[in-house]
PDB file of C-alpha atoms in Angstrom:
ATOM      1  CA  MET A 133      13.580 -18.689 -26.933  1.00 48.00           C
ATOM      2  CA  SER A 134      12.432 -15.143 -25.861  1.00 48.00           C
ATOM      3  CA  THR A 135      10.852 -14.424 -22.605  1.00 46.00           C
ATOM      4  CA  VAL A 136       7.309 -14.079 -24.030  1.00 44.00           C
ATOM      5  CA  ASN A 137       7.491 -17.331 -25.559  1.00 44.00           C
ATOM      6  CA  VAL A 138       8.716 -19.007 -22.000  1.00 39.00           C
ATOM      7  CA  LEU A 139       5.999 -17.222 -20.383  1.00 41.00           C
ATOM      8  CA  ARG A 140       3.171 -18.543 -22.613  1.00 46.00           C
ATOM      9  CA  LEU A 141       4.700 -22.274 -22.337  1.00 39.00           C
ATOM     10  CA  ALA A 142       4.664 -21.790 -18.275  1.00 41.00           C
ATOM     11  CA  ILE A 143       1.275 -20.790 -18.582  1.00 43.00           C
ATOM     12  CA  LEU A 144       0.523 -23.832 -21.181  1.00 43.00           C
ATOM     13  CA  ALA A 145       2.190 -26.238 -18.455  1.00 42.00           C
ATOM     14  CA  PHE A 146       0.895 -25.169 -15.244  1.00 43.00           C
ATOM     15  CA  GLY A 147      -2.266 -23.381 -16.126  1.00 45.00           C
ATOM     16  CA  GLY A 148      -4.235 -26.512 -16.948  1.00 43.00           C
ATOM     17  CA  LEU A 149      -5.640 -25.355 -19.955  1.00 46.00           C
ATOM     18  CA  ALA A 150      -7.544 -27.211 -22.416  1.00 47.00           C
ATOM     19  CA  PHE A 151      -7.556 -26.576 -25.947  1.00 45.00           C
ATOM     20  CA  ALA A 152     -10.722 -27.111 -27.876  1.00 50.00           C
ATOM     21  CA  GLN A 153     -12.045 -25.891 -31.529  1.00 55.00           C
ATOM     22  CA  GLY A 154     -14.262 -22.657 -31.177  1.00 69.00           C
ATOM     23  CA  GLU A 155     -14.408 -19.764 -28.765  1.00 80.00           C
ATOM     24  CA  ARG A 156     -12.341 -19.845 -25.676  1.00 82.00           C
ATOM     25  CA  ARG A 157     -14.076 -19.328 -22.319  1.00 83.00           C
ATOM     26  CA  ASP A 158     -12.832 -18.559 -18.830  1.00 76.00           C
ATOM     27  CA  ARG A 159     -13.725 -21.141 -15.632  1.00 73.00           C
ATOM     28  CA  LEU A 160     -16.835 -19.331 -15.000  1.00 74.00           C
ATOM     29  CA  GLY A 161     -18.012 -19.458 -19.081  1.00 79.00           C
ATOM     30  CA  ASP A 162     -17.244 -15.946 -19.944  1.00 79.00           C
ATOM     31  CA  PRO A 163     -15.498 -15.662 -23.399  1.00 84.00           C
ATOM     32  CA  LEU A 164     -12.122 -14.842 -23.557  1.00 81.00           C
ATOM     33  CA  PRO A 165     -10.702 -11.951 -25.920  1.00 82.00           C
ATOM     34  CA  ALA A 166      -9.122 -13.356 -29.033  1.00 84.00           C
ATOM     35  CA  GLY A 167      -5.693 -14.476 -28.303  1.00 80.00           C
ATOM     36  CA  ALA A 168      -5.809 -14.557 -24.699  1.00 78.00           C
ATOM     37  CA  MET A 169      -5.155 -18.337 -23.090  1.00 72.00           C
ATOM     38  CA  GLN A 170      -6.616 -17.546 -19.433  1.00 68.00           C
ATOM     39  CA  ARG A 171      -7.886 -14.671 -17.418  1.00 67.00           C
ATOM     40  CA  LEU A 172      -7.045 -13.129 -14.137  1.00 61.00           C
ATOM     41  CA  GLY A 173     -10.319 -11.871 -12.660  1.00 60.00           C
ATOM     42  CA  ASN A 174     -13.666 -11.984 -14.461  1.00 57.00           C
ATOM     43  CA  LEU A 175     -16.266 -10.307 -16.490  1.00 56.00           C
ATOM     44  CA  ARG A 176     -18.717 -10.346 -13.584  1.00 61.00           C
ATOM     45  CA  MET A 177     -17.324  -8.497 -10.788  1.00 58.00           C
ATOM     46  CA  ARG A 178     -15.587  -5.279 -12.600  1.00 61.00           C
ATOM     47  CA  TYR A 179     -14.218  -2.429 -10.302  1.00 58.00           C
ATOM     48  CA  PRO A 180     -12.100   0.576 -11.861  1.00 60.00           C
ATOM     49  CA  SER A 181     -10.905   0.770  -7.974  1.00 62.00           C
ATOM     50  CA  PHE A 182     -12.141   0.470  -4.823  1.00 65.00           C
ATOM     51  CA  PRO A 183     -10.785   1.587  -1.302  1.00 70.00           C
ATOM     52  CA  CYS A 184     -11.827  -1.091   0.715  1.00 80.00           C
ATOM     53  CA  LEU A 185     -12.186  -4.914   0.987  1.00 81.00           C
ATOM     54  CA  ALA A 186     -12.885  -7.252   3.623  1.00 84.00           C
ATOM     55  CA  TYR A 187     -13.952 -10.868   4.127  1.00 84.00           C
ATOM     56  CA  LEU A 188     -16.989 -12.357   6.029  1.00 85.00           C
ATOM     57  CA  PRO A 189     -16.296 -15.663   7.708  1.00 83.00           C
ATOM     58  CA  ASP A 190     -18.717 -17.565   5.269  1.00 83.00           C
ATOM     59  CA  GLY A 191     -16.007 -16.499   2.146  1.00 81.00           C
ATOM     60  CA  ARG A 192     -18.370 -13.438   0.723  1.00 84.00           C
ATOM     61  CA  ALA A 193     -16.381 -10.091  -0.002  1.00 82.00           C
ATOM     62  CA  ILE A 194     -17.243  -6.970   1.019  1.00 80.00           C
ATOM     63  CA  VAL A 195     -16.331  -4.283  -1.807  1.00 76.00           C
ATOM     64  CA  THR A 196     -16.657  -0.603  -1.472  1.00 78.00           C
ATOM     65  CA  GLN A 197     -16.711   2.386  -4.166  1.00 73.00           C
ATOM     66  CA  GLY A 198     -17.478   5.647  -3.351  1.00 78.00           C
ATOM     67  CA  GLY A 199     -20.428   5.701  -0.757  1.00 85.00           C
ATOM     68  CA  THR A 200     -21.808   1.818  -1.879  1.00 86.00           C
ATOM     69  CA  LEU A 201     -21.162  -1.239  -0.430  1.00 87.00           C
ATOM     70  CA  ASP A 202     -21.325  -4.736  -2.259  1.00 86.00           C
ATOM     71  CA  ILE A 203     -21.509  -7.951  -1.379  1.00 86.00           C
ATOM     72  CA  CYS A 204     -20.003 -10.568  -3.695  1.00 84.00           C
ATOM     73  CA  ASP A 205     -19.711 -14.338  -3.574  1.00 82.00           C
ATOM     74  CA  MET A 206     -16.199 -14.239  -4.883  1.00 76.00           C
ATOM     75  CA  ALA A 207     -16.663 -18.428  -5.980  1.00 74.00           C
ATOM     76  CA  ARG A 208     -19.254 -17.549  -8.322  1.00 76.00           C
ATOM     77  CA  GLY A 209     -18.031 -14.439  -9.342  1.00 74.00           C
ATOM     78  CA  GLU A 210     -21.243 -12.702  -8.528  1.00 80.00           C
ATOM     79  CA  ARG A 211     -22.472  -9.479  -7.093  1.00 84.00           C
ATOM     80  CA  LEU A 212     -25.107 -10.498  -4.528  1.00 88.00           C
ATOM     81  CA  SER A 213     -26.318  -6.794  -3.196  1.00 88.00           C
ATOM     82  CA  SER A 214     -25.163  -3.300  -3.963  1.00 88.00           C
ATOM     83  CA  THR A 215     -26.314  -0.779  -0.883  1.00 89.00           C
ATOM     84  CA  ARG A 216     -25.794   2.755  -0.658  1.00 90.00           C
ATOM     85  CA  VAL A 217     -24.383   3.459   2.998  1.00 88.00           C
ATOM     86  CA  SER A 218     -22.902   6.781   2.802  1.00 88.00           C
ATOM     87  CA  ASP A 219     -23.234  10.053   1.291  1.00 88.00           C
ATOM     88  CA  ALA A 220     -19.313  10.664   1.495  1.00 86.00           C
ATOM     89  CA  GLY A 221     -16.757   7.838   0.463  1.00 85.00           C
ATOM     90  CA  VAL A 222     -16.420   5.005   2.416  1.00 87.00           C
ATOM     91  CA  ILE A 223     -12.799   4.979   3.387  1.00 88.00           C
ATOM     92  CA  SER A 224     -12.870   1.775   6.100  1.00 88.00           C
ATOM     93  CA  VAL A 225     -14.650  -1.232   6.575  1.00 90.00           C
ATOM     94  CA  GLN A 226     -13.985  -4.002   9.229  1.00 89.00           C
ATOM     95  CA  THR A 227     -15.872  -6.853   9.933  1.00 89.00           C
ATOM     96  CA  ARG A 228     -17.313  -7.392  13.735  1.00 88.00           C
ATOM     97  CA  SER A 229     -15.672 -10.383  15.507  1.00 84.00           C
ATOM     98  CA  ASP A 230     -19.028 -12.357  14.490  1.00 85.00           C
ATOM     99  CA  GLY A 231     -19.360 -11.556  11.120  1.00 83.00           C
ATOM    100  CA  LYS A 232     -22.762 -10.205  11.366  1.00 87.00           C
ATOM    101  CA  ALA A 233     -21.995  -6.457  11.034  1.00 90.00           C
ATOM    102  CA  LEU A 234     -19.616  -3.857   9.483  1.00 90.00           C
ATOM    103  CA  LEU A 235     -18.129  -0.968  10.984  1.00 91.00           C
ATOM    104  CA  ILE A 236     -18.146   1.361   8.151  1.00 91.00           C
ATOM    105  CA  GLY A 237     -15.920   4.878   8.252  1.00 91.00           C
ATOM    106  CA  ASP A 238     -16.695   7.435   5.547  1.00 89.00           C
ATOM    107  CA  SER A 239     -14.730  10.515   4.613  1.00 89.00           C
ATOM    108  CA  ALA A 240     -16.747  12.865   6.622  1.00 90.00           C
ATOM    109  CA  GLY A 241     -15.658  11.312   9.668  1.00 93.00           C
ATOM    110  CA  LYS A 242     -18.535   9.234  10.692  1.00 92.00           C
ATOM    111  CA  VAL A 243     -18.593   5.712  11.797  1.00 93.00           C
ATOM    112  CA  ARG A 244     -21.422   3.428  11.405  1.00 91.00           C
ATOM    113  CA  GLU A 245     -22.285  -0.332  12.420  1.00 92.00           C
ATOM    114  CA  TRP A 246     -24.302  -1.918   9.439  1.00 89.00           C
ATOM    115  CA  ASP A 247     -25.943  -5.320   9.556  1.00 89.00           C
ATOM    116  CA  VAL A 248     -24.770  -7.525   6.887  1.00 83.00           C
ATOM    117  CA  GLU A 249     -27.881  -9.628   6.461  1.00 78.00           C
ATOM    118  CA  ARG A 250     -30.269  -6.589   5.958  1.00 72.00           C
TER     119      ARG A 250
END
């Protein structure tokens, strides 16, 4: 048995996949590409790359790309808001201990506090 077949067997055995007639979908209901058995990630939150990731105490995630900060609901796989926070690229994000604000550092050397709920 080849390595590829063993991997497929492991995914079938441990992935909890149910096979049905018709188009396959991931757990969020997005269609899977032909031949795919499951998806790692989802179609709703695609980022080519992101330099910073932080989590809020309530489970929401903060993702940055360039000077934009997105707040995402990771459980539902959707972007809740997107805000331009810097003209320079964001290079650092840290949640304040109470989770109500972020400290954002950019490539211009500026650090600012940003209210999560605004």
